[in-house]
PDB file of C-alpha atoms and ligand atoms in Angstrom:
ATOM      1  CA  MET A   1     -67.444  30.575  92.050  1.00 49.00           C
ATOM      2  CA  GLN A   2     -64.514  29.412  94.822  1.00 57.00           C
ATOM      3  CA  SER A   3     -62.774  32.618  96.755  1.00 70.00           C
ATOM      4  CA  LYS A   4     -59.392  33.143  95.513  1.00 90.00           C
ATOM      5  CA  LYS A   5     -56.951  32.666  98.442  1.00 96.00           C
ATOM      6  CA  ILE A   6     -53.841  34.904 100.395  1.00 97.00           C
ATOM      7  CA  VAL A   7     -50.672  33.473 101.752  1.00 98.00           C
ATOM      8  CA  ILE A   8     -49.399  34.721 104.634  1.00 98.00           C
ATOM      9  CA  LEU A   9     -45.612  34.528 105.342  1.00 98.00           C
ATOM     10  CA  GLY A  10     -44.330  34.756 108.002  1.00 98.00           C
ATOM     11  CA  THR A  11     -40.869  35.796 108.894  1.00 98.00           C
ATOM     12  CA  GLY A  12     -40.803  37.522 111.851  1.00 98.00           C
ATOM     13  CA  GLY A  13     -39.276  40.941 113.188  1.00 98.00           C
ATOM     14  CA  THR A  14     -41.193  43.079 115.408  1.00 98.00           C
ATOM     15  CA  ILE A  15     -44.316  42.454 113.758  1.00 98.00           C
ATOM     16  CA  ALA A  16     -44.318  39.256 115.799  1.00 98.00           C
ATOM     17  CA  GLY A  17     -41.915  40.461 119.235  1.00 98.00           C
ATOM     18  CA  ARG A  18     -42.903  40.317 122.756  1.00 97.00           C
ATOM     19  CA  ALA A  19     -41.929  42.360 125.560  1.00 97.00           C
ATOM     20  CA  ASP A  20     -42.066  41.545 129.452  1.00 96.00           C
ATOM     21  CA  SER A  21     -44.317  44.706 129.485  1.00 96.00           C
ATOM     22  CA  ALA A  22     -47.540  46.280 127.273  1.00 96.00           C
ATOM     23  CA  SER A  23     -45.799  49.903 127.536  1.00 95.00           C
ATOM     24  CA  ASP A  24     -42.699  48.869 126.424  1.00 95.00           C
ATOM     25  CA  ASN A  25     -41.936  49.295 122.866  1.00 95.00           C
ATOM     26  CA  LEU A  26     -37.664  48.930 123.135  1.00 94.00           C
ATOM     27  CA  GLY A  27     -36.639  45.806 125.365  1.00 95.00           C
ATOM     28  CA  TYR A  28     -38.693  44.109 123.150  1.00 96.00           C
ATOM     29  CA  SER A  29     -37.431  40.734 121.873  1.00 96.00           C
ATOM     30  CA  ALA A  30     -38.312  40.431 117.599  1.00 97.00           C
ATOM     31  CA  ALA A  31     -39.733  36.854 116.127  1.00 96.00           C
ATOM     32  CA  GLN A  32     -41.171  35.117 118.600  1.00 97.00           C
ATOM     33  CA  ILE A  33     -44.613  35.079 117.896  1.00 97.00           C
ATOM     34  CA  GLY A  34     -45.853  32.251 114.799  1.00 98.00           C
ATOM     35  CA  ILE A  35     -47.847  34.164 112.399  1.00 98.00           C
ATOM     36  CA  ASP A  36     -50.774  31.412 112.879  1.00 97.00           C
ATOM     37  CA  GLN A  37     -50.915  32.921 116.644  1.00 97.00           C
ATOM     38  CA  LEU A  38     -50.841  36.677 115.698  1.00 97.00           C
ATOM     39  CA  VAL A  39     -52.982  36.170 112.606  1.00 97.00           C
ATOM     40  CA  GLN A  40     -55.875  34.344 114.707  1.00 95.00           C
ATOM     41  CA  ALA A  41     -55.175  37.630 117.087  1.00 94.00           C
ATOM     42  CA  ILE A  42     -56.938  39.961 114.368  1.00 93.00           C
ATOM     43  CA  PRO A  43     -60.580  38.910 114.325  1.00 91.00           C
ATOM     44  CA  ALA A  44     -60.871  41.137 110.964  1.00 92.00           C
ATOM     45  CA  LEU A  45     -57.951  39.565 109.034  1.00 90.00           C
ATOM     46  CA  ALA A  46     -60.689  37.493 108.728  1.00 82.00           C
ATOM     47  CA  ALA A  47     -62.944  39.629 107.169  1.00 81.00           C
ATOM     48  CA  ALA A  48     -60.190  40.704 104.482  1.00 81.00           C
ATOM     49  CA  GLY A  49     -60.648  37.004 102.198  1.00 81.00           C
ATOM     50  CA  ASP A  50     -59.636  33.924 102.371  1.00 93.00           C
ATOM     51  CA  LEU A  51     -56.317  32.764 104.293  1.00 97.00           C
ATOM     52  CA  LEU A  52     -54.006  30.491 104.720  1.00 97.00           C
ATOM     53  CA  VAL A  53     -50.989  30.966 106.737  1.00 98.00           C
ATOM     54  CA  GLU A  54     -47.386  29.428 106.928  1.00 98.00           C
ATOM     55  CA  GLN A  55     -44.042  29.969 108.627  1.00 98.00           C
ATOM     56  CA  VAL A  56     -41.424  30.194 106.192  1.00 98.00           C
ATOM     57  CA  CYS A  57     -38.751  31.807 109.611  1.00 98.00           C
ATOM     58  CA  GLN A  58     -38.624  33.232 112.651  1.00 98.00           C
ATOM     59  CA  LEU A  59     -36.101  35.770 112.915  1.00 98.00           C
ATOM     60  CA  ASP A  60     -34.713  39.423 113.650  1.00 98.00           C
ATOM     61  CA  SER A  61     -35.024  41.018 110.154  1.00 98.00           C
ATOM     62  CA  LYS A  62     -30.827  42.189 111.186  1.00 98.00           C
ATOM     63  CA  ASP A  63     -29.385  38.419 110.875  1.00 98.00           C
ATOM     64  CA  MET A  64     -31.574  37.649 107.144  1.00 98.00           C
ATOM     65  CA  ASP A  65     -28.884  36.257 105.337  1.00 93.00           C
ATOM     66  CA  PHE A  66     -28.757  34.116 101.521  1.00 91.00           C
ATOM     67  CA  ASP A  67     -30.773  30.750 103.143  1.00 90.00           C
ATOM     68  CA  VAL A  68     -33.637  32.747 104.008  1.00 95.00           C
ATOM     69  CA  TRP A  69     -33.853  34.201 100.626  1.00 95.00           C
ATOM     70  CA  LEU A  70     -33.852  31.400  98.836  1.00 91.00           C
ATOM     71  CA  ARG A  71     -36.528  29.658 100.745  1.00 93.00           C
ATOM     72  CA  LEU A  72     -38.684  33.145 101.030  1.00 96.00           C
ATOM     73  CA  ALA A  73     -38.301  33.441  97.135  1.00 94.00           C
ATOM     74  CA  GLU A  74     -39.436  29.628  96.952  1.00 92.00           C
ATOM     75  CA  ARG A  75     -42.077  29.265  98.728  1.00 95.00           C
ATOM     76  CA  THR A  76     -43.191  32.729  97.316  1.00 95.00           C
ATOM     77  CA  ALA A  77     -42.810  31.340  94.222  1.00 92.00           C
ATOM     78  CA  HIS A  78     -44.807  28.476  95.140  1.00 93.00           C
ATOM     79  CA  TRP A  79     -47.675  29.565  96.090  1.00 95.00           C
ATOM     80  CA  LEU A  80     -48.329  32.634  93.404  1.00 94.00           C
ATOM     81  CA  ALA A  81     -47.836  29.593  90.949  1.00 91.00           C
ATOM     82  CA  GLN A  82     -51.444  28.362  92.733  1.00 93.00           C
ATOM     83  CA  ASP A  83     -54.230  29.278  90.124  1.00 93.00           C
ATOM     84  CA  GLN A  84     -56.355  29.910  93.613  1.00 96.00           C
ATOM     85  CA  VAL A  85     -54.010  32.298  95.350  1.00 96.00           C
ATOM     86  CA  GLN A  86     -54.126  35.632  94.328  1.00 96.00           C
ATOM     87  CA  ALA A  87     -51.381  37.209  96.102  1.00 97.00           C
ATOM     88  CA  VAL A  88     -49.362  36.101  99.495  1.00 97.00           C
ATOM     89  CA  VAL A  89     -48.201  38.753 102.235  1.00 98.00           C
ATOM     90  CA  VAL A  90     -45.413  38.364 104.388  1.00 98.00           C
ATOM     91  CA  THR A  91     -44.678  39.201 107.227  1.00 98.00           C
ATOM     92  CA  HIS A  92     -41.007  41.014 108.545  1.00 98.00           C
ATOM     93  CA  GLY A  93     -39.139  42.548 110.214  1.00 98.00           C
ATOM     94  CA  THR A  94     -38.531  47.008 109.216  1.00 98.00           C
ATOM     95  CA  ASP A  95     -34.914  46.558 109.701  1.00 98.00           C
ATOM     96  CA  THR A  96     -34.025  44.595 106.057  1.00 98.00           C
ATOM     97  CA  LEU A  97     -37.073  44.918 104.568  1.00 98.00           C
ATOM     98  CA  GLU A  98     -36.009  47.076 101.494  1.00 98.00           C
ATOM     99  CA  GLU A  99     -33.424  44.175 101.280  1.00 98.00           C
ATOM    100  CA  THR A 100     -35.648  41.475 100.931  1.00 98.00           C
ATOM    101  CA  ALA A 101     -38.194  43.499  99.177  1.00 98.00           C
ATOM    102  CA  TYR A 102     -36.204  44.728  96.413  1.00 97.00           C
ATOM    103  CA  PHE A 103     -34.388  40.319  96.322  1.00 96.00           C
ATOM    104  CA  LEU A 104     -37.748  39.362  95.690  1.00 95.00           C
ATOM    105  CA  GLN A 105     -38.303  42.218  93.297  1.00 94.00           C
ATOM    106  CA  SER A 106     -35.497  40.956  91.326  1.00 92.00           C
ATOM    107  CA  VAL A 107     -35.758  37.202  91.299  1.00 90.00           C
ATOM    108  CA  LEU A 108     -39.667  36.676  90.726  1.00 91.00           C
ATOM    109  CA  SER A 109     -41.010  40.524  89.384  1.00 91.00           C
ATOM    110  CA  PRO A 110     -44.307  38.438  90.043  1.00 92.00           C
ATOM    111  CA  SER A 111     -47.640  39.214  88.297  1.00 93.00           C
ATOM    112  CA  LYS A 112     -49.689  38.779  91.230  1.00 95.00           C
ATOM    113  CA  PRO A 113     -49.074  41.082  94.199  1.00 97.00           C
ATOM    114  CA  VAL A 114     -46.826  40.539  96.674  1.00 97.00           C
ATOM    115  CA  VAL A 115     -46.862  42.844  99.713  1.00 98.00           C
ATOM    116  CA  LEU A 116     -44.168  42.892 102.245  1.00 99.00           C
ATOM    117  CA  THR A 117     -45.712  44.166 106.484  1.00 98.00           C
ATOM    118  CA  CYS A 118     -44.288  44.730 109.186  1.00 98.00           C
ATOM    119  CA  ALA A 119     -44.229  46.835 112.813  1.00 98.00           C
ATOM    120  CA  MET A 120     -42.059  49.169 114.419  1.00 98.00           C
ATOM    121  CA  ARG A 121     -44.194  48.101 117.937  1.00 98.00           C
ATOM    122  CA  PRO A 122     -43.525  44.601 119.157  1.00 98.00           C
ATOM    123  CA  ALA A 123     -46.901  42.657 119.258  1.00 97.00           C
ATOM    124  CA  SER A 124     -47.889  43.409 123.176  1.00 97.00           C
ATOM    125  CA  SER A 125     -47.344  46.913 122.739  1.00 97.00           C
ATOM    126  CA  LEU A 126     -50.325  48.919 124.358  1.00 96.00           C
ATOM    127  CA  LEU A 127     -50.766  50.795 120.729  1.00 97.00           C
ATOM    128  CA  THR A 128     -48.964  48.262 118.298  1.00 97.00           C
ATOM    129  CA  ASP A 129     -49.082  48.840 114.634  1.00 98.00           C
ATOM    130  CA  GLY A 130     -49.314  45.210 113.476  1.00 98.00           C
ATOM    131  CA  PRO A 131     -52.715  44.762 112.950  1.00 98.00           C
ATOM    132  CA  GLN A 132     -53.715  47.995 111.126  1.00 98.00           C
ATOM    133  CA  ASN A 133     -50.372  47.446 108.246  1.00 98.00           C
ATOM    134  CA  LEU A 134     -51.373  43.502 107.829  1.00 98.00           C
ATOM    135  CA  LEU A 135     -55.096  44.401 107.385  1.00 97.00           C
ATOM    136  CA  ASP A 136     -53.425  47.320 105.070  1.00 98.00           C
ATOM    137  CA  ALA A 137     -51.539  44.584 102.860  1.00 98.00           C
ATOM    138  CA  LEU A 138     -54.686  42.701 102.659  1.00 97.00           C
ATOM    139  CA  ALA A 139     -55.810  45.449 101.112  1.00 97.00           C
ATOM    140  CA  VAL A 140     -53.124  45.900  99.336  1.00 98.00           C
ATOM    141  CA  ALA A 141     -52.977  42.422  97.881  1.00 97.00           C
ATOM    142  CA  GLY A 142     -56.485  42.264  97.146  1.00 96.00           C
ATOM    143  CA  HIS A 143     -56.519  45.228  95.065  1.00 96.00           C
ATOM    144  CA  PRO A 144     -57.403  44.305  91.184  1.00 96.00           C
ATOM    145  CA  GLY A 145     -54.671  45.173  89.050  1.00 95.00           C
ATOM    146  CA  ALA A 146     -52.240  44.848  92.888  1.00 97.00           C
ATOM    147  CA  GLN A 147     -48.611  43.189  90.787  1.00 96.00           C
ATOM    148  CA  GLY A 148     -45.312  42.793  91.824  1.00 96.00           C
ATOM    149  CA  VAL A 149     -43.500  43.511  95.201  1.00 97.00           C
ATOM    150  CA  VAL A 150     -44.631  46.042  97.367  1.00 98.00           C
ATOM    151  CA  ALA A 151     -44.491  47.455 100.968  1.00 98.00           C
ATOM    152  CA  VAL A 152     -47.107  48.732 102.998  1.00 98.00           C
ATOM    153  CA  CYS A 153     -46.470  49.988 106.447  1.00 98.00           C
ATOM    154  CA  ALA A 154     -48.089  53.161 108.413  1.00 98.00           C
ATOM    155  CA  GLY A 155     -50.911  53.215 105.590  1.00 98.00           C
ATOM    156  CA  VAL A 156     -48.222  54.008 102.490  1.00 98.00           C
ATOM    157  CA  VAL A 157     -48.050  51.649 100.126  1.00 98.00           C
ATOM    158  CA  HIS A 158     -43.388  51.870  98.586  1.00 98.00           C
ATOM    159  CA  SER A 159     -42.255  50.355  95.564  1.00 98.00           C
ATOM    160  CA  ALA A 160     -40.060  47.259  95.745  1.00 97.00           C
ATOM    161  CA  LEU A 161     -37.258  48.885  94.190  1.00 95.00           C
ATOM    162  CA  ASP A 162     -37.718  52.785  95.909  1.00 96.00           C
ATOM    163  CA  VAL A 163     -38.747  51.275  99.390  1.00 98.00           C
ATOM    164  CA  GLN A 164     -35.789  52.356 102.261  1.00 98.00           C
ATOM    165  CA  LYS A 165     -36.323  52.697 106.229  1.00 98.00           C
ATOM    166  CA  VAL A 166     -35.448  56.219 107.060  1.00 98.00           C
ATOM    167  CA  HIS A 167     -35.942  56.436 110.234  1.00 98.00           C
ATOM    168  CA  SER A 168     -35.311  54.747 113.838  1.00 98.00           C
ATOM    169  CA  TYR A 169     -38.433  54.903 115.740  1.00 97.00           C
ATOM    170  CA  ARG A 170     -41.303  56.641 114.481  1.00 98.00           C
ATOM    171  CA  LEU A 171     -44.293  54.391 112.871  1.00 98.00           C
ATOM    172  CA  ASP A 172     -43.747  56.152 109.643  1.00 98.00           C
ATOM    173  CA  ALA A 173     -40.681  54.397 109.197  1.00 98.00           C
ATOM    174  CA  PHE A 174     -40.280  54.177 104.918  1.00 98.00           C
ATOM    175  CA  ASP A 175     -39.920  56.883 102.035  1.00 98.00           C
ATOM    176  CA  SER A 176     -39.336  55.509  98.503  1.00 98.00           C
ATOM    177  CA  GLY A 177     -37.459  58.845  97.929  1.00 96.00           C
ATOM    178  CA  ASP A 178     -37.597  61.002  94.564  1.00 94.00           C
ATOM    179  CA  ALA A 179     -39.864  58.383  93.319  1.00 95.00           C
ATOM    180  CA  GLY A 180     -42.713  59.073  96.266  1.00 97.00           C
ATOM    181  CA  PRO A 181     -45.073  56.468  97.372  1.00 98.00           C
ATOM    182  CA  LEU A 182     -47.172  54.146  94.717  1.00 98.00           C
ATOM    183  CA  ALA A 183     -49.907  53.935  96.496  1.00 98.00           C
ATOM    184  CA  TYR A 184     -51.723  55.234 100.280  1.00 98.00           C
ATOM    185  CA  VAL A 185     -54.831  52.486 102.519  1.00 98.00           C
ATOM    186  CA  GLU A 186     -57.335  54.215 103.477  1.00 98.00           C
ATOM    187  CA  GLU A 187     -60.231  53.104 105.924  1.00 97.00           C
ATOM    188  CA  GLY A 188     -58.907  49.411 103.729  1.00 95.00           C
ATOM    189  CA  GLN A 189     -59.393  51.395 100.342  1.00 97.00           C
ATOM    190  CA  LEU A 190     -56.374  51.810  97.689  1.00 98.00           C
ATOM    191  CA  ARG A 191     -55.940  55.284  96.170  1.00 98.00           C
ATOM    192  CA  LEU A 192     -52.724  55.045  93.822  1.00 98.00           C
ATOM    193  CA  VAL A 193     -50.443  57.512  92.528  1.00 97.00           C
ATOM    194  CA  ARG A 194     -47.976  55.511  90.049  1.00 96.00           C
ATOM    195  CA  ASN A 195     -47.885  52.291  88.748  1.00 93.00           C
ATOM    196  CA  TRP A 196     -47.078  48.668  89.961  1.00 95.00           C
ATOM    197  CA  PRO A 197     -43.162  47.150  89.385  1.00 90.00           C
ATOM    198  CA  GLU A 198     -43.427  45.699  86.323  1.00 84.00           C
ATOM    199  CA  THR A 199     -43.491  41.808  85.871  1.00 83.00           C
ATOM    200  CA  GLN A 200     -41.749  39.790  83.797  1.00 73.00           C
ATOM    201  CA  GLY A 201     -42.533  36.876  82.592  1.00 59.00           C
ATOM    202  CA  GLY A 202     -40.106  34.393  81.878  1.00 51.00           C
ATOM    203  CA  ARG A 203     -37.852  35.975  82.091  1.00 53.00           C
ATOM    204  CA  ALA A 204     -38.219  36.245  86.103  1.00 57.00           C
ATOM    205  CA  GLN A 205     -39.114  32.646  86.093  1.00 63.00           C
ATOM    206  CA  ALA A 206     -35.273  32.293  83.965  1.00 62.00           C
ATOM    207  CA  ALA A 207     -33.840  34.101  87.272  1.00 60.00           C
ATOM    208  CA  MET A 208     -35.394  32.157  89.456  1.00 67.00           C
ATOM    209  CA  ASN A 209     -34.108  28.838  87.935  1.00 67.00           C
ATOM    210  CA  ASN A 210     -31.075  30.353  88.913  1.00 63.00           C
ATOM    211  CA  ILE A 211     -31.568  31.435  92.042  1.00 68.00           C
ATOM    212  CA  ALA A 212     -32.727  28.032  92.682  1.00 69.00           C
ATOM    213  CA  SER A 213     -30.395  26.332  91.152  1.00 68.00           C
ATOM    214  CA  TRP A 214     -27.948  27.762  93.971  1.00 65.00           C
ATOM    215  CA  ALA A 215     -27.569  25.173  96.549  1.00 58.00           C
ATOM    216  CA  VAL A 216     -28.210  25.889  99.726  1.00 59.00           C
ATOM    217  CA  GLY A 217     -26.019  26.339 101.703  1.00 61.00           C
ATOM    218  CA  LYS A 218     -23.453  26.711  99.184  1.00 69.00           C
ATOM    219  CA  ALA A 219     -21.456  31.071  99.919  1.00 78.00           C
ATOM    220  CA  TRP A 220     -22.961  33.254  98.034  1.00 88.00           C
ATOM    221  CA  PRO A 221     -20.808  35.099  95.915  1.00 94.00           C
ATOM    222  CA  SER A 222     -19.373  37.755  98.260  1.00 96.00           C
ATOM    223  CA  VAL A 223     -19.829  41.078  97.453  1.00 98.00           C
ATOM    224  CA  GLU A 224     -19.234  43.658 100.166  1.00 98.00           C
ATOM    225  CA  ILE A 225     -19.928  47.772 100.809  1.00 98.00           C
ATOM    226  CA  VAL A 226     -17.498  50.268 101.454  1.00 98.00           C
ATOM    227  CA  MET A 227     -18.517  53.952 102.882  1.00 98.00           C
ATOM    228  CA  SER A 228     -16.628  57.081 101.818  1.00 98.00           C
ATOM    229  CA  HIS A 229     -16.199  59.827 104.127  1.00 98.00           C
ATOM    230  CA  ALA A 230     -13.723  62.255 105.166  1.00 98.00           C
ATOM    231  CA  GLY A 231     -10.155  60.373 106.051  1.00 98.00           C
ATOM    232  CA  ALA A 232     -11.199  57.310 104.434  1.00 98.00           C
ATOM    233  CA  SER A 233      -7.904  55.155 103.665  1.00 98.00           C
ATOM    234  CA  ALA A 234      -7.133  51.907 101.325  1.00 98.00           C
ATOM    235  CA  ALA A 235      -6.974  49.602 104.453  1.00 98.00           C
ATOM    236  CA  PRO A 236     -10.543  47.916 103.466  1.00 98.00           C
ATOM    237  CA  VAL A 237     -10.347  47.629 100.285  1.00 98.00           C
ATOM    238  CA  GLU A 238      -7.479  46.142 100.270  1.00 98.00           C
ATOM    239  CA  ALA A 239      -8.046  43.965 103.088  1.00 98.00           C
ATOM    240  CA  LEU A 240     -11.498  42.399 101.318  1.00 98.00           C
ATOM    241  CA  VAL A 241      -9.575  42.137  97.662  1.00 98.00           C
ATOM    242  CA  SER A 242      -7.056  40.005  99.779  1.00 98.00           C
ATOM    243  CA  ALA A 243     -10.021  38.384 101.550  1.00 98.00           C
ATOM    244  CA  GLY A 244     -11.641  37.016  98.550  1.00 97.00           C
ATOM    245  CA  VAL A 245     -14.892  39.822  97.644  1.00 98.00           C
ATOM    246  CA  GLN A 246     -15.877  39.227  94.036  1.00 98.00           C
ATOM    247  CA  GLY A 247     -17.504  42.672  93.880  1.00 98.00           C
ATOM    248  CA  LEU A 248     -17.590  46.043  95.692  1.00 98.00           C
ATOM    249  CA  VAL A 249     -20.345  48.320  96.354  1.00 98.00           C
ATOM    250  CA  ALA A 250     -18.608  52.284  97.114  1.00 98.00           C
ATOM    251  CA  ALA A 251     -21.553  54.210  99.372  1.00 98.00           C
ATOM    252  CA  GLY A 252     -19.832  57.337  98.113  1.00 98.00           C
ATOM    253  CA  THR A 253     -20.285  61.193  98.836  1.00 98.00           C
ATOM    254  CA  GLY A 254     -23.366  62.761  96.944  1.00 98.00           C
ATOM    255  CA  ASN A 255     -23.037  61.992  93.167  1.00 98.00           C
ATOM    256  CA  GLY A 256     -20.762  58.928  94.258  1.00 98.00           C
ATOM    257  CA  THR A 257     -17.915  60.434  94.628  1.00 98.00           C
ATOM    258  CA  LEU A 258     -14.864  58.534  96.750  1.00 98.00           C
ATOM    259  CA  HIS A 259     -12.402  60.171  98.662  1.00 98.00           C
ATOM    260  CA  HIS A 260      -9.143  59.792  96.594  1.00 98.00           C
ATOM    261  CA  ARG A 261      -7.561  57.058  98.773  1.00 98.00           C
ATOM    262  CA  LEU A 262     -10.302  55.346  98.624  1.00 98.00           C
ATOM    263  CA  GLU A 263     -10.923  55.264  94.842  1.00 98.00           C
ATOM    264  CA  ALA A 264      -7.325  54.400  94.741  1.00 98.00           C
ATOM    265  CA  ALA A 265      -8.286  51.056  96.142  1.00 98.00           C
ATOM    266  CA  LEU A 266     -11.088  50.760  93.568  1.00 98.00           C
ATOM    267  CA  LEU A 267      -9.192  50.990  90.863  1.00 98.00           C
ATOM    268  CA  GLN A 268      -6.965  48.816  91.997  1.00 98.00           C
ATOM    269  CA  ALA A 269      -9.483  46.117  92.579  1.00 98.00           C
ATOM    270  CA  GLN A 270     -11.706  46.833  89.736  1.00 98.00           C
ATOM    271  CA  ALA A 271      -8.398  46.147  87.632  1.00 98.00           C
ATOM    272  CA  THR A 272      -7.611  42.955  88.501  1.00 98.00           C
ATOM    273  CA  GLY A 273     -10.940  42.016  87.876  1.00 98.00           C
ATOM    274  CA  VAL A 274     -13.135  42.672  91.483  1.00 98.00           C
ATOM    275  CA  ARG A 275     -16.758  44.367  90.189  1.00 98.00           C
ATOM    276  CA  VAL A 276     -17.009  47.437  91.360  1.00 98.00           C
ATOM    277  CA  LEU A 277     -20.370  50.074  91.678  1.00 98.00           C
ATOM    278  CA  ARG A 278     -20.579  53.362  93.222  1.00 98.00           C
ATOM    279  CA  ALA A 279     -23.776  54.425  94.656  1.00 98.00           C
ATOM    280  CA  SER A 280     -24.214  57.282  96.775  1.00 98.00           C
ATOM    281  CA  ARG A 281     -24.490  57.515 100.842  1.00 98.00           C
ATOM    282  CA  CYS A 282     -27.297  60.034 100.229  1.00 97.00           C
ATOM    283  CA  ALA A 283     -30.363  58.822 101.495  1.00 94.00           C
ATOM    284  CA  ASN A 284     -32.200  60.813  98.570  1.00 94.00           C
ATOM    285  CA  GLY A 285     -31.072  60.976  94.746  1.00 95.00           C
ATOM    286  CA  ARG A 286     -28.963  58.879  92.696  1.00 96.00           C
ATOM    287  CA  VAL A 287     -25.757  59.084  91.289  1.00 97.00           C
ATOM    288  CA  LEU A 288     -25.666  61.015  88.109  1.00 98.00           C
ATOM    289  CA  PRO A 289     -22.787  59.047  85.537  1.00 96.00           C
ATOM    290  CA  LYS A 290     -20.649  61.306  83.091  1.00 96.00           C
ATOM    291  CA  ALA A 291     -18.705  59.862  80.259  1.00 96.00           C
ATOM    292  CA  THR A 292     -15.303  60.361  82.109  1.00 96.00           C
ATOM    293  CA  ASP A 293     -16.331  57.958  85.079  1.00 96.00           C
ATOM    294  CA  VAL A 294     -14.118  55.007  85.289  1.00 97.00           C
ATOM    295  CA  ILE A 295     -16.629  52.575  87.861  1.00 98.00           C
ATOM    296  CA  ALA A 296     -19.390  52.068  86.477  1.00 98.00           C
ATOM    297  CA  ASP A 297     -22.403  53.729  88.343  1.00 98.00           C
ATOM    298  CA  SER A 298     -25.370  51.772  90.520  1.00 97.00           C
ATOM    299  CA  GLU A 299     -28.404  53.104  88.643  1.00 96.00           C
ATOM    300  CA  GLY A 300     -29.812  54.271  91.340  1.00 96.00           C
ATOM    301  CA  LEU A 301     -29.944  52.216  93.460  1.00 97.00           C
ATOM    302  CA  SER A 302     -28.778  52.120  97.070  1.00 97.00           C
ATOM    303  CA  PRO A 303     -25.300  50.369  98.334  1.00 98.00           C
ATOM    304  CA  VAL A 304     -28.175  47.993  99.907  1.00 98.00           C
ATOM    305  CA  LYS A 305     -29.764  47.078  97.073  1.00 97.00           C
ATOM    306  CA  ALA A 306     -26.942  48.086  94.403  1.00 98.00           C
ATOM    307  CA  ARG A 307     -25.474  44.971  96.438  1.00 98.00           C
ATOM    308  CA  ILE A 308     -27.874  42.271  95.928  1.00 96.00           C
ATOM    309  CA  ALA A 309     -28.118  43.344  91.974  1.00 95.00           C
ATOM    310  CA  LEU A 310     -23.932  42.990  91.703  1.00 96.00           C
ATOM    311  CA  MET A 311     -24.927  39.023  93.503  1.00 95.00           C
ATOM    312  CA  LEU A 312     -26.856  38.042  91.151  1.00 91.00           C
ATOM    313  CA  ALA A 313     -25.182  39.159  88.582  1.00 91.00           C
ATOM    314  CA  LEU A 314     -22.313  37.515  89.912  1.00 92.00           C
ATOM    315  CA  MET A 315     -24.172  34.376  90.145  1.00 87.00           C
ATOM    316  CA  ALA A 316     -26.120  35.239  86.434  1.00 82.00           C
ATOM    317  CA  SER A 317     -22.376  35.431  85.018  1.00 83.00           C
ATOM    318  CA  SER A 318     -20.973  32.522  86.616  1.00 76.00           C
ATOM    319  CA  LYS A 319     -22.954  29.993  85.449  1.00 60.00           C
ATOM    320  CA  ALA A 320     -23.385  31.093  81.652  1.00 42.00           C
TER     321      ALA A 320
HETATM  322  C1  SIN B   1     -36.054  42.936 112.690  1.00 58.17           C
HETATM  323  O1  SIN B   1     -35.937  43.923 111.649  1.00 58.17           O
HETATM  324  O2  SIN B   1     -36.543  42.268 112.908  1.00 58.17           O
HETATM  325  C2  SIN B   1     -36.293  43.944 114.490  1.00 58.17           C
HETATM  326  C3  SIN B   1     -37.100  45.197 113.874  1.00 58.17           C
HETATM  327  C4  SIN B   1     -38.342  45.004 113.544  1.00 58.17           C
HETATM  328  O3  SIN B   1     -39.030  44.801 112.312  1.00 58.17           O
HETATM  329  O4  SIN B   1     -38.770  46.868 113.248  1.00 58.17           O
END
């Protein structure tokens, strides 16, 4: 029987980063080493299966943008559609990994696994974490029954829906909040502790078609995030509304509560047709809705993920 292929898509990040000195884990440039070179430098990957690599982009993920997301979604969908491809692994910077993971899960909901992985130390580091993370990602990609978009870092597997970067420096930089991790990778073996992200079959194809028909280069719906804090004012919301914003996500305090000045400005924006959502700026927990709420909550999504959900919803409604 022909062995199944795993496709590794490179997008850059610290995992592909390089510094002048092996002891420098800070003063490096992300996205310097091609995915083919990264893979070749890890001999143990050869045992992980029949690999195929493709460079989709080469960037520091702080600079991730919509055209790159579109290209990545298209290349991922392309490879997943091939019978001989078992899974897609994406190497990515840690900084916006949770956004890309959520975006891919939203538009593809794949029935095969799509595994994002990363590193907190550059490839040039004395003790880089990238190779082990990539090996772990391949163990997840090859696991029977794996499906959906997940992220693997420091031996922990997170669902795209829950994953969040929670530490700016530690190797184990991600967390799944109240939901907890999906699995652990231990010496190449997966210990599953909860269900894989759901797949949506035909609905996913419709979402992908919707995105694909959104021409590259065309502006995506304008959705911005505003934060509630002590002394918040109406100014950011008023400026954004004047600039033509279509959606606003408010990162509220605690249970999505808003400073009264910010709330008044958001209600005003909502009354003029801007779509508004309330998320929580807390790292854990979610906004628990009340019958009296006048601004919809983000249904458990963090502000950055709620923004993506709102953009996709606006795209879908503008095509109706
Ligand atoms: C990036 O997100 O591309 C740089 C930082 C990292 O990967 O840790």
